PDB file of C-alpha atoms in Angstrom:
ATOM      1  CA  MET T   1      -5.293   4.588   4.275  1.00 69.00           C
ATOM      2  CA  ARG T   2      -4.107   1.659   2.191  1.00 72.00           C
ATOM      3  CA  ASP T   3      -0.458   2.608   2.507  1.00 77.00           C
ATOM      4  CA  GLY T   4      -0.773   3.007   6.272  1.00 83.00           C
ATOM      5  CA  ILE T   5      -2.350  -0.407   6.715  1.00 88.00           C
ATOM      6  CA  GLY T   6       0.238  -1.921   4.398  1.00 86.00           C
ATOM      7  CA  LEU T   7       3.035  -0.873   6.759  1.00 84.00           C
ATOM      8  CA  ILE T   8       2.052  -3.598   9.241  1.00 88.00           C
ATOM      9  CA  PRO T   9       2.729  -6.625   7.001  1.00 89.00           C
ATOM     10  CA  ASP T  10       5.745  -4.836   5.514  1.00 87.00           C
ATOM     11  CA  ALA T  11       7.265  -4.518   8.983  1.00 85.00           C
ATOM     12  CA  LEU T  12       6.588  -8.178   9.753  1.00 90.00           C
ATOM     13  CA  VAL T  13       8.384  -9.481   6.654  1.00 92.00           C
ATOM     14  CA  ASP T  14      11.155  -6.871   6.547  1.00 90.00           C
ATOM     15  CA  PRO T  15      14.498  -8.689   6.180  1.00 92.00           C
ATOM     16  CA  VAL T  16      16.269  -5.974   8.181  1.00 92.00           C
ATOM     17  CA  ASN T  17      14.497  -7.261  11.311  1.00 88.00           C
ATOM     18  CA  GLU T  18      16.269 -10.602  10.859  1.00 91.00           C
ATOM     19  CA  VAL T  19      19.736  -9.052  11.308  1.00 92.00           C
ATOM     20  CA  ASP T  20      21.025 -10.092  14.738  1.00 93.00           C
ATOM     21  CA  HIS T  21      23.865  -7.591  15.018  1.00 94.00           C
ATOM     22  CA  VAL T  22      22.256  -4.492  16.590  1.00 94.00           C
ATOM     23  CA  ARG T  23      24.700  -1.947  15.172  1.00 96.00           C
ATOM     24  CA  THR T  24      24.258  -3.285  11.624  1.00 95.00           C
ATOM     25  CA  ARG T  25      20.458  -3.405  11.934  1.00 94.00           C
ATOM     26  CA  ASN T  26      20.331   0.185  13.234  1.00 95.00           C
ATOM     27  CA  SER T  27      22.641   1.322  10.447  1.00 96.00           C
ATOM     28  CA  LEU T  28      20.362  -0.248   7.832  1.00 95.00           C
ATOM     29  CA  ILE T  29      17.292   1.402   9.359  1.00 94.00           C
ATOM     30  CA  GLY T  30      19.091   4.764   9.433  1.00 95.00           C
ATOM     31  CA  LEU T  31      20.121   4.345   5.809  1.00 96.00           C
ATOM     32  CA  ARG T  32      16.496   3.645   4.881  1.00 93.00           C
ATOM     33  CA  ILE T  33      15.371   6.829   6.655  1.00 93.00           C
ATOM     34  CA  ILE T  34      17.986   8.899   4.818  1.00 95.00           C
ATOM     35  CA  ASP T  35      16.924   7.358   1.495  1.00 93.00           C
ATOM     36  CA  THR T  36      13.262   8.144   2.164  1.00 90.00           C
ATOM     37  CA  ARG T  37      14.136  11.755   3.001  1.00 90.00           C
ATOM     38  CA  ALA T  38      16.171  12.066  -0.190  1.00 89.00           C
ATOM     39  CA  GLN T  39      13.232  10.800  -2.242  1.00 87.00           C
ATOM     40  CA  LEU T  40      10.972  13.440  -0.684  1.00 86.00           C
ATOM     41  CA  PHE T  41      13.172  16.308  -1.896  1.00 84.00           C
ATOM     42  CA  ALA T  42      11.321  16.332  -5.227  1.00 78.00           C
ATOM     43  CA  ALA T  43       7.971  16.830  -3.478  1.00 76.00           C
ATOM     44  CA  GLU T  44       9.441  19.544  -1.288  1.00 75.00           C
ATOM     45  CA  GLU T  45      10.723  21.319  -4.379  1.00 72.00           C
ATOM     46  CA  LEU T  46       7.128  21.654  -5.615  1.00 69.00           C
ATOM     47  CA  LEU T  47       6.157  23.594  -2.494  1.00 68.00           C
ATOM     48  CA  THR T  48       9.251  25.733  -2.200  1.00 66.00           C
ATOM     49  CA  GLY T  49       9.636  26.419  -5.900  1.00 65.00           C
ATOM     50  CA  ASP T  50       8.868  29.899  -7.193  1.00 70.00           C
ATOM     51  CA  ASP T  51       6.292  30.977  -4.632  1.00 75.00           C
ATOM     52  CA  ARG T  52       5.298  28.839  -1.661  1.00 75.00           C
ATOM     53  CA  TYR T  53       2.316  31.080  -0.881  1.00 82.00           C
ATOM     54  CA  VAL T  54       0.802  30.417  -4.308  1.00 81.00           C
ATOM     55  CA  ALA T  55       1.245  26.644  -3.934  1.00 77.00           C
ATOM     56  CA  VAL T  56      -0.396  26.573  -0.488  1.00 81.00           C
ATOM     57  CA  ARG T  57      -3.196  28.893  -1.639  1.00 85.00           C
ATOM     58  CA  ASP T  58      -3.966  26.758  -4.684  1.00 83.00           C
ATOM     59  CA  ALA T  59      -3.975  23.568  -2.609  1.00 83.00           C
ATOM     60  CA  TYR T  60      -6.374  25.179  -0.129  1.00 88.00           C
ATOM     61  CA  LEU T  61      -8.723  26.370  -2.867  1.00 88.00           C
ATOM     62  CA  GLN T  62      -8.715  22.957  -4.566  1.00 86.00           C
ATOM     63  CA  ARG T  63      -9.559  21.217  -1.306  1.00 87.00           C
ATOM     64  CA  ARG T  64     -12.299  23.747  -0.525  1.00 89.00           C
ATOM     65  CA  GLU T  65     -13.891  23.217  -3.947  1.00 87.00           C
ATOM     66  CA  PHE T  66     -13.664  19.447  -3.433  1.00 86.00           C
ATOM     67  CA  LEU T  67     -15.467  19.711  -0.079  1.00 86.00           C
ATOM     68  CA  ILE T  68     -18.123  22.090  -1.411  1.00 86.00           C
ATOM     69  CA  ASN T  69     -18.911  19.752  -4.318  1.00 84.00           C
ATOM     70  CA  ASP T  70     -19.054  16.670  -2.056  1.00 79.00           C
ATOM     71  CA  GLY T  71     -16.099  15.069  -3.780  1.00 75.00           C
ATOM     72  CA  GLU T  72     -17.394  15.658  -7.287  1.00 75.00           C
ATOM     73  CA  ALA T  73     -14.695  17.043  -9.549  1.00 68.00           C
ATOM     74  CA  ASP T  74     -15.940  19.645 -11.990  1.00 67.00           C
ATOM     75  CA  VAL T  75     -13.179  19.143 -14.547  1.00 63.00           C
ATOM     76  CA  ASP T  76     -13.568  19.084 -18.308  1.00 61.00           C
ATOM     77  CA  TYR T  77     -10.837  16.745 -19.514  1.00 55.00           C
ATOM     78  CA  ASP T  78     -11.797  17.067 -23.193  1.00 60.00           C
ATOM     79  CA  ASN T  79     -10.151  20.486 -23.461  1.00 57.00           C
ATOM     80  CA  ASP T  80      -6.784  19.123 -22.326  1.00 53.00           C
ATOM     81  CA  PHE T  81      -6.315  17.063 -25.465  1.00 50.00           C
TER      82      PHE T  81
END
């Protein structure tokens, strides 16, 4: 939610919008899109790693447990250390 709302002021103060030459401005926006896609490759690698089915199944089960417990996480962090 916070990131979505933050896009509005970011768009208003974006220096790319101040570029008058249309071709240059569109090139900068396209370059930004390509950079964002390149940064998302790491997240995509998590899903398509060894077994995509296992990753999707685990995400589903974690979300289901979260909803069943009304947002209460039943995690014992003491055993991790």
